[in-house]
Tab-separated table of C-alpha atoms and ligand atoms in Angstrom:
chain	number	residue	atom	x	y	z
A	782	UNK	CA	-1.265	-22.271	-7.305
A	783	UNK	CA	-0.866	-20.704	-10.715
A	784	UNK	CA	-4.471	-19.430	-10.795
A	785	UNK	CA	-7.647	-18.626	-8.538
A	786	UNK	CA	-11.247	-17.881	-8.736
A	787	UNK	CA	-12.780	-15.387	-6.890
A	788	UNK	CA	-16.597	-14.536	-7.141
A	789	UNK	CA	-16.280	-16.612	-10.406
A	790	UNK	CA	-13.665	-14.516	-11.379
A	791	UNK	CA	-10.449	-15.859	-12.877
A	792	UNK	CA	-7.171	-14.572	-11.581
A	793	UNK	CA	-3.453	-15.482	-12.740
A	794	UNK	CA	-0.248	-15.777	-10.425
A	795	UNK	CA	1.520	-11.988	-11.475
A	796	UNK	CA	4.785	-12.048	-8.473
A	797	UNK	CA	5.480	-14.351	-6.556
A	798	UNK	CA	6.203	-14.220	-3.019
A	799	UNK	CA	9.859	-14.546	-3.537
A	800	UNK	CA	10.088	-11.786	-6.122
A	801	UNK	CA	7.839	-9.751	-3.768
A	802	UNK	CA	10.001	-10.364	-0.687
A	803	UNK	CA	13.420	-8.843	-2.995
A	804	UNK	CA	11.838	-5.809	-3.352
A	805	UNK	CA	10.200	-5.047	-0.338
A	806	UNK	CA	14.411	-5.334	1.173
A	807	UNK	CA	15.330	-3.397	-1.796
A	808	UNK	CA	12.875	-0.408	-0.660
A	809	UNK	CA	13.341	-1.548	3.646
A	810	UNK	CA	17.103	-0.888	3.370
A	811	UNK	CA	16.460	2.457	1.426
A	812	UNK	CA	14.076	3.989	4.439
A	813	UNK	CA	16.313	2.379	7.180
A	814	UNK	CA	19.298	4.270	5.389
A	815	UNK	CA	16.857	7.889	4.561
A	816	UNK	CA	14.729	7.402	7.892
A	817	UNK	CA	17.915	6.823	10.589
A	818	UNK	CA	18.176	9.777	12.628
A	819	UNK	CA	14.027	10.680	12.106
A	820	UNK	CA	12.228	8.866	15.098
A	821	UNK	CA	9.740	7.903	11.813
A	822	UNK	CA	6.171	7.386	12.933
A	823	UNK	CA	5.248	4.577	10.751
A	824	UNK	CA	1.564	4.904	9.435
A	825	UNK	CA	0.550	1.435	8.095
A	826	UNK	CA	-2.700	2.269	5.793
A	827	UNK	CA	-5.456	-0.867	6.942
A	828	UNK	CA	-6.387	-3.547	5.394
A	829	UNK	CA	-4.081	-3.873	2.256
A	830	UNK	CA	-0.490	-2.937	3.522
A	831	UNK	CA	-0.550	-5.172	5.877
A	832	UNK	CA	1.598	-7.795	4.546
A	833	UNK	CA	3.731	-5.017	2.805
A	834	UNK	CA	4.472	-3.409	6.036
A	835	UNK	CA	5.209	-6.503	8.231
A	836	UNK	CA	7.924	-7.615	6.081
A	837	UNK	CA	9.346	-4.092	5.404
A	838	UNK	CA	8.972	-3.558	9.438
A	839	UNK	CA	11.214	-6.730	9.951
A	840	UNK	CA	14.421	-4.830	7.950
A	841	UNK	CA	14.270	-1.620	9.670
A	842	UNK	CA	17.102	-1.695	12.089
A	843	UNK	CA	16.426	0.832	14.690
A	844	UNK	CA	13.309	1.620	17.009
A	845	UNK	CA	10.228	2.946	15.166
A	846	UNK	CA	6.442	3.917	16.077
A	847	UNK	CA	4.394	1.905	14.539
A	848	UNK	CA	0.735	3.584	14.006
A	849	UNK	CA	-2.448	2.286	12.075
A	850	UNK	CA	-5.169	4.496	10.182
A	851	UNK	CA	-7.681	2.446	8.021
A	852	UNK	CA	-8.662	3.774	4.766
A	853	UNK	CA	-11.628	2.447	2.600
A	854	UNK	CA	-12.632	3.261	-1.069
A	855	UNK	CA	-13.410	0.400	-3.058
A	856	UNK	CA	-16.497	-1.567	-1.612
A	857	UNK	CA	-16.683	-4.245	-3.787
A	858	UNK	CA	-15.671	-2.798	-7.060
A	859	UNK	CA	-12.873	-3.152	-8.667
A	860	UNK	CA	-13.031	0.776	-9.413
A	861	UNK	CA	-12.565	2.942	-6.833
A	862	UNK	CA	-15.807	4.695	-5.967
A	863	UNK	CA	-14.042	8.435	-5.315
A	864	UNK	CA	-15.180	8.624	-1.818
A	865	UNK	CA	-12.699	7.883	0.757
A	866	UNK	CA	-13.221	7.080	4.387
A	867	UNK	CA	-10.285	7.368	6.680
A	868	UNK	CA	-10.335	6.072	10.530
A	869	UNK	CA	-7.490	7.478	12.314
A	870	UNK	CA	-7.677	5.602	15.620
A	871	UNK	CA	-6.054	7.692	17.719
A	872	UNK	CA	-2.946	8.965	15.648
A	873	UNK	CA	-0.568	11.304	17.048
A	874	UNK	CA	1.958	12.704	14.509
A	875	UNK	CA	2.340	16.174	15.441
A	876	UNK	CA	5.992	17.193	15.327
A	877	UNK	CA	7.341	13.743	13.787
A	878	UNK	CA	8.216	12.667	10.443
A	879	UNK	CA	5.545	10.066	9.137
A	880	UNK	CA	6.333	7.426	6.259
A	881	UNK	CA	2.888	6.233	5.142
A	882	UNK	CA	3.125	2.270	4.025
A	883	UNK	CA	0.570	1.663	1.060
A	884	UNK	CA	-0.695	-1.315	-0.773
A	885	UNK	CA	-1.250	0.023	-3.763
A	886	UNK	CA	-1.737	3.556	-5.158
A	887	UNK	CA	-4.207	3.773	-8.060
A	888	UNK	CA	-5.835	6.708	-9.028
A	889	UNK	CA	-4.163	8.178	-5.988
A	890	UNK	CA	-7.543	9.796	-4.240
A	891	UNK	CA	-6.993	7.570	-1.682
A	892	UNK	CA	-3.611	8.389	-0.585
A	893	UNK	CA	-4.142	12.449	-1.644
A	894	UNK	CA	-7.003	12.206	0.610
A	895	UNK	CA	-4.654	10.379	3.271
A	896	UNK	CA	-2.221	13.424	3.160
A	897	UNK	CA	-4.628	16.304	3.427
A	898	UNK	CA	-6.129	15.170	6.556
A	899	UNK	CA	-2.275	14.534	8.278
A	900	UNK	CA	-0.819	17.378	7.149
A	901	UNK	CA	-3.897	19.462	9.295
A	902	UNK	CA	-2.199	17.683	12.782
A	903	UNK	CA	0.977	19.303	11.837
A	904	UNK	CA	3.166	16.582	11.464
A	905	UNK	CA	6.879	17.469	10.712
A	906	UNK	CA	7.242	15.671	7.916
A	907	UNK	CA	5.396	13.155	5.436
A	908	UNK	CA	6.820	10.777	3.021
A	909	UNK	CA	4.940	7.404	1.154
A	910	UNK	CA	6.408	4.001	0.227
A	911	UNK	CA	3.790	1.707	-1.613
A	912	UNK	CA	4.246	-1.478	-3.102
A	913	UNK	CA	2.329	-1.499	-5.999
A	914	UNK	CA	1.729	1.482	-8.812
A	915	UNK	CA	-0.476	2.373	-11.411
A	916	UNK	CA	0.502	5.442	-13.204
A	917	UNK	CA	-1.640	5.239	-16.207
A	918	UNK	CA	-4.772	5.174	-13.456
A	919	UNK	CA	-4.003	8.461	-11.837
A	920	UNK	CA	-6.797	10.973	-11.536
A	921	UNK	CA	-4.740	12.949	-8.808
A	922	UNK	CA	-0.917	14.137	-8.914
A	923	UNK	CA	0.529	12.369	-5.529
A	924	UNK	CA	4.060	12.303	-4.740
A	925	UNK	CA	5.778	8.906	-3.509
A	926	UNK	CA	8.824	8.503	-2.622
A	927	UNK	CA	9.241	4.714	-2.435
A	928	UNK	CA	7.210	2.370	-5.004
A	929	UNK	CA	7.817	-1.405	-5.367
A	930	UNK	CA	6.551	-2.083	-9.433
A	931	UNK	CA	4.778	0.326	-11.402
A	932	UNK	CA	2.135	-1.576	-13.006
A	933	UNK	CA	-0.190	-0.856	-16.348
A	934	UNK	CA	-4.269	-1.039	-15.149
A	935	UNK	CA	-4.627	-4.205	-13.820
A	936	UNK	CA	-7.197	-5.266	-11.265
A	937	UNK	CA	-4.626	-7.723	-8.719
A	938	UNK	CA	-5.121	-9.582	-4.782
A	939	UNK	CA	-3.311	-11.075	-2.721
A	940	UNK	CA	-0.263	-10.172	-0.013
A	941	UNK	CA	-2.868	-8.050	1.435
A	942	UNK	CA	-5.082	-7.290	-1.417
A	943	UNK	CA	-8.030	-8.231	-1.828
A	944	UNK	CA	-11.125	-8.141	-4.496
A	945	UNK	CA	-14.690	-7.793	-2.333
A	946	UNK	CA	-13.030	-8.899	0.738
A	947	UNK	CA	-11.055	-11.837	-0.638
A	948	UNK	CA	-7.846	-13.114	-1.363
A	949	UNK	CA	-6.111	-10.903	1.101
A	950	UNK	CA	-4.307	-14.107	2.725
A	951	UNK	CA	-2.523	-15.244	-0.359
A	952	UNK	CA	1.095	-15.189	-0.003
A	953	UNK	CA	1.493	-14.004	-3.912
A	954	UNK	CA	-0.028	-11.525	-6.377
A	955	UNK	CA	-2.233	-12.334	-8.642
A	956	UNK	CA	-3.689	-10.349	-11.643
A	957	UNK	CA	-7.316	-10.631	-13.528
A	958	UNK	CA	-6.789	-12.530	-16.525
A	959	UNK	CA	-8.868	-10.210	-18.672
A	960	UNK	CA	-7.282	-7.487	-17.452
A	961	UNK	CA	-5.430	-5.285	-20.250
A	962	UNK	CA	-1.486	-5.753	-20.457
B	1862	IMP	P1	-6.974	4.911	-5.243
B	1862	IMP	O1	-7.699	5.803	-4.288
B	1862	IMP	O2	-7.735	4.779	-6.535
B	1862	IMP	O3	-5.549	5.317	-5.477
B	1862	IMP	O4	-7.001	3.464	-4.650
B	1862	IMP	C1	-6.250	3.115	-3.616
B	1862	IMP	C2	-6.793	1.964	-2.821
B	1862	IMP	O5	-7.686	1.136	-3.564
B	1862	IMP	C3	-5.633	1.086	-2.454
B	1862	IMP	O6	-5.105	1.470	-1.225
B	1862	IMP	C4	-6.262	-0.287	-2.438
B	1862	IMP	O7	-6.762	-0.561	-1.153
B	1862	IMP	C5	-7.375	-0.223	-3.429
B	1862	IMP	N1	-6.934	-0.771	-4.753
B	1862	IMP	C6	-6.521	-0.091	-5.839
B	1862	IMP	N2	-6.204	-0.917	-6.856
B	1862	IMP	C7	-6.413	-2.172	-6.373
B	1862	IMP	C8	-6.230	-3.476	-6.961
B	1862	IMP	O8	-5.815	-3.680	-8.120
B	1862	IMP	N3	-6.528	-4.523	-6.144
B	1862	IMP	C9	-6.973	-4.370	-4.865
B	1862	IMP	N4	-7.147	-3.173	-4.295
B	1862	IMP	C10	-6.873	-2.076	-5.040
B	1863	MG	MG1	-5.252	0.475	0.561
């Protein structure tokens, strides 16, 4: 499929899987090599990293905790509304080094809001990989230390992203067509 409509909304194929799947083992063998001798609690952010951290989870050679926190921001919109609301199930990071797995990190509330509330249950240490970028959207200074493509302001679903609930089951990204290059 070269293109999709969502909510009447046009969107164009941006990676494909296969160009996806290259950098996700470009950025898995990096954190297998940095996160070796760490015990890393791996914090998957719910719903959109899902795919992202499945297939980065397959490369990583040694034992690792897997954890889940959800994270919610958007609604509907295809701007994020500023508000965040974070689940944390029943995460337990104190005294272990956490690598968060994002979908995407936009104007970066999200994830700074994320890091505030670990870094109160005193884990030992906190790094972020995320898969998809937008510098030109940030509102707040974040630091990550593994990121897939920086890409300029576009609106994109798929591989675990989704726009009002949809589209998270398509195996490529795909970007508004309107949307600014
Ligand atoms: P931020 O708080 O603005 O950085 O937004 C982060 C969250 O919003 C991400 O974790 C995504 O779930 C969602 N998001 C941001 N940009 C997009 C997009 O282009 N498509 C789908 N979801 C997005
Ligand atoms: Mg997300």
């Amino acid at each position: 499929m070269d293109s999709i409509k969502i909510n009447n909304k046009k969107f164009v194929k941006f990676l494909s899987n296969k160009e996806i799947q290259i950098k996700v083992s470009e950025i898995a063998k990096k954190i297998d090599e940095d996160f070796k001798d760490k015990n890393p609690v791996i914090l998957v952010v719910l719903t959109g990293s899902i795919f992202f951290a499945t297939d980065l989870l397959k490369d990583i050679s040694y034992d690792c905790n897997i954890q889940l926190i959800s994270a919610k921001s958007y609604g509907d919109k295809m701007e994020s509304s500023g508000k965040v609301k974070i689940d944390k199930h029943n995460l337990n990071i104190r005294d272990r080094n956490v690598l968060i797995i994002e979908d995407i990190v936009d104007t970066g509330i999200t994830l700074n809001s994320i890091l505030n509330n670990l870094r109160k249950m005193k884990p030992l240490s906190i790094k972020t990989a995320t898969l998809l970028s937008k510098p030109s959207k940030r509102i707040v200074t974040v630091d990550v230390e593994y990121t897939g493509f920086e890409i300029s302001d576009k609106f994109v679903v798929g591989y675990g992203m989704d726009y009002a609930e949809y589209g998270r089951n398509l195996q490529d990204i795909y970007v508004l067509e309107d949307s600014n290059e």
